[in-house]
PDB file of C-alpha atoms in Angstrom:
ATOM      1  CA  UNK A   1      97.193  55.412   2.550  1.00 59.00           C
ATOM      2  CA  UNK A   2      93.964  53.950   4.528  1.00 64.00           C
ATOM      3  CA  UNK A   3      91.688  51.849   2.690  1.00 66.00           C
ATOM      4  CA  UNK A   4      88.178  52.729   2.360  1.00 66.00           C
ATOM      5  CA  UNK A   5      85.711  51.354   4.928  1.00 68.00           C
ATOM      6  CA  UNK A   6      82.811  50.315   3.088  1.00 62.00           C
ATOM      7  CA  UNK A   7      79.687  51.744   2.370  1.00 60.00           C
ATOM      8  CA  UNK A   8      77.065  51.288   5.467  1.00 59.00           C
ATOM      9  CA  UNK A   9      74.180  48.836   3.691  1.00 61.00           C
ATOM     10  CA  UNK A  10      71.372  49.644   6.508  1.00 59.00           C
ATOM     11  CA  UNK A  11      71.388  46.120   7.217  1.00 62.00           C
ATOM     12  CA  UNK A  12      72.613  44.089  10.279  1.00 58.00           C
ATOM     13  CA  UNK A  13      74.835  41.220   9.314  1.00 58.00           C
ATOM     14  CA  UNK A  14      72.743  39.296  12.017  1.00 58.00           C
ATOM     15  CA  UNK A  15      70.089  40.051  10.157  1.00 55.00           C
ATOM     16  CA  UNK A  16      70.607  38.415   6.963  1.00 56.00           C
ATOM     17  CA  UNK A  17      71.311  35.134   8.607  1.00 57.00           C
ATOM     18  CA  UNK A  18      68.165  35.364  10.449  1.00 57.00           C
ATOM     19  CA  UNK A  19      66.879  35.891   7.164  1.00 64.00           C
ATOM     20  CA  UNK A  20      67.915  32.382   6.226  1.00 77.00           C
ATOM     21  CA  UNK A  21      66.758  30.370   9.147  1.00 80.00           C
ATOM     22  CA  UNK A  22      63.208  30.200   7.492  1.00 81.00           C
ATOM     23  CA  UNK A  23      64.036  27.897   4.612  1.00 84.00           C
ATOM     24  CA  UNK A  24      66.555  25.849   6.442  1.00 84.00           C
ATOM     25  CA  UNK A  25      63.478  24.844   9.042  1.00 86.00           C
ATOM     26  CA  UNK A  26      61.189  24.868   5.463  1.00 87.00           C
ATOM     27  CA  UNK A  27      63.836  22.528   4.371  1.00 86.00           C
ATOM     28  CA  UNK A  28      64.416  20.012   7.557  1.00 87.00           C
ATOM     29  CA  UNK A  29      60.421  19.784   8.097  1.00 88.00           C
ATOM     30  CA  UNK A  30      60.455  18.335   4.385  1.00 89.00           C
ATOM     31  CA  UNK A  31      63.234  16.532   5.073  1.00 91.00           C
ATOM     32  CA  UNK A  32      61.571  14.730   7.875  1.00 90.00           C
ATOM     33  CA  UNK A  33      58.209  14.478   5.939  1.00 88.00           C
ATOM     34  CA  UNK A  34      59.755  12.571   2.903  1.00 88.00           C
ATOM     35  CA  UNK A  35      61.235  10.413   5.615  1.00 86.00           C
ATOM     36  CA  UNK A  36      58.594   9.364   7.407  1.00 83.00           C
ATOM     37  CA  UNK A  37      56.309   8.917   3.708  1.00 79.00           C
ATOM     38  CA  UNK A  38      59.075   6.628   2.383  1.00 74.00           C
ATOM     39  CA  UNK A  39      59.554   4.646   5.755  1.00 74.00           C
ATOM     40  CA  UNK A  40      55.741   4.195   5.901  1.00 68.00           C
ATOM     41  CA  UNK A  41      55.361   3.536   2.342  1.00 69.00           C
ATOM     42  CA  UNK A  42      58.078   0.617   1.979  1.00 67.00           C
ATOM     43  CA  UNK A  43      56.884  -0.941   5.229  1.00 66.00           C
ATOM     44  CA  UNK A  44      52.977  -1.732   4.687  1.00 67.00           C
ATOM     45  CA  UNK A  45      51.944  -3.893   3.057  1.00 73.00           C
ATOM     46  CA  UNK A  46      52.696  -6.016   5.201  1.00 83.00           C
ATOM     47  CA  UNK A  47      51.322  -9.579   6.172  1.00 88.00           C
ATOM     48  CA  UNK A  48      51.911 -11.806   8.994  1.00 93.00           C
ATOM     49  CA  UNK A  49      50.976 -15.585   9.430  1.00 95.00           C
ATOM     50  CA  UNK A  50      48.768 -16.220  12.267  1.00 95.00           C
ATOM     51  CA  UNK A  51      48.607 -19.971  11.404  1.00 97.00           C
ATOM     52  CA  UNK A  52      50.682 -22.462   9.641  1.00 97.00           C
ATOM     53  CA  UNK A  53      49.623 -26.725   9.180  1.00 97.00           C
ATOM     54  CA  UNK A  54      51.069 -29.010   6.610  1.00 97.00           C
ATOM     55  CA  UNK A  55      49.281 -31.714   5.828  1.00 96.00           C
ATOM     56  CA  UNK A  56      50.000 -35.693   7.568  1.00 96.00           C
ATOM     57  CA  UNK A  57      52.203 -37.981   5.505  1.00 93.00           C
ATOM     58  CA  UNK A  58      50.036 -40.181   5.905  1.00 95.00           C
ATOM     59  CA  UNK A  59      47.457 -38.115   3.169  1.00 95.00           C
ATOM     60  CA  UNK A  60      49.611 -39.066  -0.138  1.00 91.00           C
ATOM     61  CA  UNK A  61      48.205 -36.400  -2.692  1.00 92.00           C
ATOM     62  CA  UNK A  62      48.370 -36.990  -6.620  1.00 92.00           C
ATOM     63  CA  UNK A  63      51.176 -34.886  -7.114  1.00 91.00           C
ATOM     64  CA  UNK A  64      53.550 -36.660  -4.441  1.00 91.00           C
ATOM     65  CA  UNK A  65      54.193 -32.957  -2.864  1.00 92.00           C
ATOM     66  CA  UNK A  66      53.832 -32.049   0.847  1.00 94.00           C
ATOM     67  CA  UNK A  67      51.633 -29.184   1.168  1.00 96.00           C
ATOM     68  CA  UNK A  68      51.152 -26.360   3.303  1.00 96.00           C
ATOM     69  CA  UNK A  69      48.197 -24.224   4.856  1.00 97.00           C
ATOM     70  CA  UNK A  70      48.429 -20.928   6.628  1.00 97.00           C
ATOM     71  CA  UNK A  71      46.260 -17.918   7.652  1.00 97.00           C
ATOM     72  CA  UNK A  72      48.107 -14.874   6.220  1.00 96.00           C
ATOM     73  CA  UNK A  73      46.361 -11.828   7.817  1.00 96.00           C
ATOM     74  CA  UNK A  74      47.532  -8.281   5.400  1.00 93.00           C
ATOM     75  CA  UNK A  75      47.604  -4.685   6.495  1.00 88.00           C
ATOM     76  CA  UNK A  76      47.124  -1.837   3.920  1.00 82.00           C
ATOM     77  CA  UNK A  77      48.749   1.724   4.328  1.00 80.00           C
ATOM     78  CA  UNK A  78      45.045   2.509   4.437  1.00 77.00           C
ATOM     79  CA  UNK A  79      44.877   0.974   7.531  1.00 80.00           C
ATOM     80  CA  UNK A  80      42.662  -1.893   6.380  1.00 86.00           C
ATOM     81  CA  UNK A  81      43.033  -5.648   7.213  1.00 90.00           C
ATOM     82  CA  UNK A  82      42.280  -8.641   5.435  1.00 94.00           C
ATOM     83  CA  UNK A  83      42.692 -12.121   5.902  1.00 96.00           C
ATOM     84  CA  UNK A  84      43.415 -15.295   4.131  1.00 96.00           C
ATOM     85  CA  UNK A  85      44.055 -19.293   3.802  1.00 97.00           C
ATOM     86  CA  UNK A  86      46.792 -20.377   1.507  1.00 97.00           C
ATOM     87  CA  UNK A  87      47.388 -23.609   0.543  1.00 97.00           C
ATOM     88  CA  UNK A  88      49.843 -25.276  -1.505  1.00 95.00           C
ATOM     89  CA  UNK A  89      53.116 -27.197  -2.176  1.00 94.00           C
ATOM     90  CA  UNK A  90      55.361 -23.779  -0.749  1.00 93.00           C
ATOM     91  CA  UNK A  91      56.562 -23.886   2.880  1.00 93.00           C
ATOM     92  CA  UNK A  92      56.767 -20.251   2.591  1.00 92.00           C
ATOM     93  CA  UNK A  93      53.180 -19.856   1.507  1.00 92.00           C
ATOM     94  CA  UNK A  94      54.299 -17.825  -1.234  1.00 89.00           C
ATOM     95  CA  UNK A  95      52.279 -18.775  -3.521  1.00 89.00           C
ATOM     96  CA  UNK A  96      49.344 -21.598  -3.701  1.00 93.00           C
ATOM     97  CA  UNK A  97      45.179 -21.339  -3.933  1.00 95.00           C
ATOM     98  CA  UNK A  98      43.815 -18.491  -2.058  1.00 95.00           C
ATOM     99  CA  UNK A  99      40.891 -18.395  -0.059  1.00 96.00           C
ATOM    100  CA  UNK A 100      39.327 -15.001   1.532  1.00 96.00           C
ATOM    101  CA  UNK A 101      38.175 -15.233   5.077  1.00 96.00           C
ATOM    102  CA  UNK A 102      36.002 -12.600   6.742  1.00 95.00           C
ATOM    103  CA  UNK A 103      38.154 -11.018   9.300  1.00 93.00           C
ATOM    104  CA  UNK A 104      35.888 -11.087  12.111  1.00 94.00           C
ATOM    105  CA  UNK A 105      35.819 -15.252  11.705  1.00 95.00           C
ATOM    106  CA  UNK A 106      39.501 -15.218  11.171  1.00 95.00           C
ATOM    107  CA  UNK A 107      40.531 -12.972  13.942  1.00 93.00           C
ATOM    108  CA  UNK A 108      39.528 -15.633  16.818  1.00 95.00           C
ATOM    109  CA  UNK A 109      41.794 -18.098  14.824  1.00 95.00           C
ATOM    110  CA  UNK A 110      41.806 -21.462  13.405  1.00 97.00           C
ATOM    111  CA  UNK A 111      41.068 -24.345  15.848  1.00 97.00           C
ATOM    112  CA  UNK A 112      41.543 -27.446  13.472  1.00 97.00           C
ATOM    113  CA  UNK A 113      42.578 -28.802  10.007  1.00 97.00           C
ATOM    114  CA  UNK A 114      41.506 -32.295   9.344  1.00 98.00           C
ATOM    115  CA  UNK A 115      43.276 -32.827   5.607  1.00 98.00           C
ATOM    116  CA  UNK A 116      41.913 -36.173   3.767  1.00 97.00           C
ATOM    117  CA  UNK A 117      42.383 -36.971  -0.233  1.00 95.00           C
ATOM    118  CA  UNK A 118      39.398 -35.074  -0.917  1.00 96.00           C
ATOM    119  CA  UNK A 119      40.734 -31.773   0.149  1.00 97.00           C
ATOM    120  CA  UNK A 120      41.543 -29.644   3.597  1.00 98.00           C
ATOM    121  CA  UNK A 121      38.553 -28.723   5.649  1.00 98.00           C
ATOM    122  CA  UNK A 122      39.758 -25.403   8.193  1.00 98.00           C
ATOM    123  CA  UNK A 123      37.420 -24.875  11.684  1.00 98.00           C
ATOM    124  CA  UNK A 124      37.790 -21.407  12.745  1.00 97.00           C
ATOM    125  CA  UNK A 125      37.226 -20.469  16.761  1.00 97.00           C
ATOM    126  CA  UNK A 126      33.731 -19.221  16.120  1.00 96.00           C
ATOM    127  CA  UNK A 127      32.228 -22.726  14.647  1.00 96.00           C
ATOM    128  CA  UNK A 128      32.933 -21.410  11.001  1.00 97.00           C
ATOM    129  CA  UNK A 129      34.394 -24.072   8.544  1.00 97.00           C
ATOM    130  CA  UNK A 130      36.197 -23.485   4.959  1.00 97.00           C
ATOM    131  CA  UNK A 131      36.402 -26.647   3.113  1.00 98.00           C
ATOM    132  CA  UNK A 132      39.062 -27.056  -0.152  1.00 97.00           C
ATOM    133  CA  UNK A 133      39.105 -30.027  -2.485  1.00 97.00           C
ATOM    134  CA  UNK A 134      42.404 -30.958  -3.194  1.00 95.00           C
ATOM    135  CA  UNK A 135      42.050 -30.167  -7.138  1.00 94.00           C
ATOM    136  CA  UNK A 136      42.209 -26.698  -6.242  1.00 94.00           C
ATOM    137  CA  UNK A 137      45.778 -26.509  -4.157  1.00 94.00           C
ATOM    138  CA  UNK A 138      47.979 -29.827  -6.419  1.00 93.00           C
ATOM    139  CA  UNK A 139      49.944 -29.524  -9.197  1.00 86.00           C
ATOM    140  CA  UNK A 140      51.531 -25.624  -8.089  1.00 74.00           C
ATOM    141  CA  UNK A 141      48.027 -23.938  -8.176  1.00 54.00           C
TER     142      UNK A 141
END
């Protein structure tokens, strides 16, 4: 006895995996997408310091900390930048008082810090100067 060939569908096997190659690509193009969204999304914000300056043991502050100044300069996913002067007790610069700086004055960068007991005055590159009393940056603020 011979077994039955099977009824003739009208379709090429080749065909129906053709068929199939549309949502694979659909699938790897989304793939890639989420990819490149995720990557983009967990690296910015991201912030860089362009200047660092502790002060001089020789300024002996209230609090009997050393403390710390940089420039932190941020990019957004938006493409945006910002910059600004952090000051306080943590090398890291972490955390302390914040000070915006326009970006177009801290872009050229800082040229001096002169720190006294009254506070930390900053002289940016274009003839711009920030000045910080002390209150503002001892005791972990």
């Amino acid at each position: 006895m011979s077994t039955p060939e099977p009824a003739p569908t009208g379709r090429d096997p080749r065909t129906r995996r053709a068929g199939r190659t549309g949502p694979v690509l659909f699938g790897v193009g989304v793939g890639i997408l989420l990819t490149v969204v995720c990557t983009a999304v967990l690296w910015w914000p991201r912030s860089e310091v362009t200047f660092r300056n502790s002060a001089p043991a020789s300024v002996a502050y209230e609090d009997e900390s050393a403390h710390h100044l940089g420039l932190v300069h941020e990019h957004t996913l938006s493409g945006r930048s910002s910059y600004r002067l952090v000051i306080g007790r943590d090398p890291g610069l972490s955390y302390g008082h914040w000070v915006g700086v326009d970006s177009t004055t801290a872009a050229e960068g800082v040229e001096a810090t002169t720190w006294t007991a009254d506070g930390v005055r900053v002289r940016f590159a274009t003839g711009h100067e920030v000045f910080v009393p002390a209150r503002y940056f001892l005791h972990g603020r």
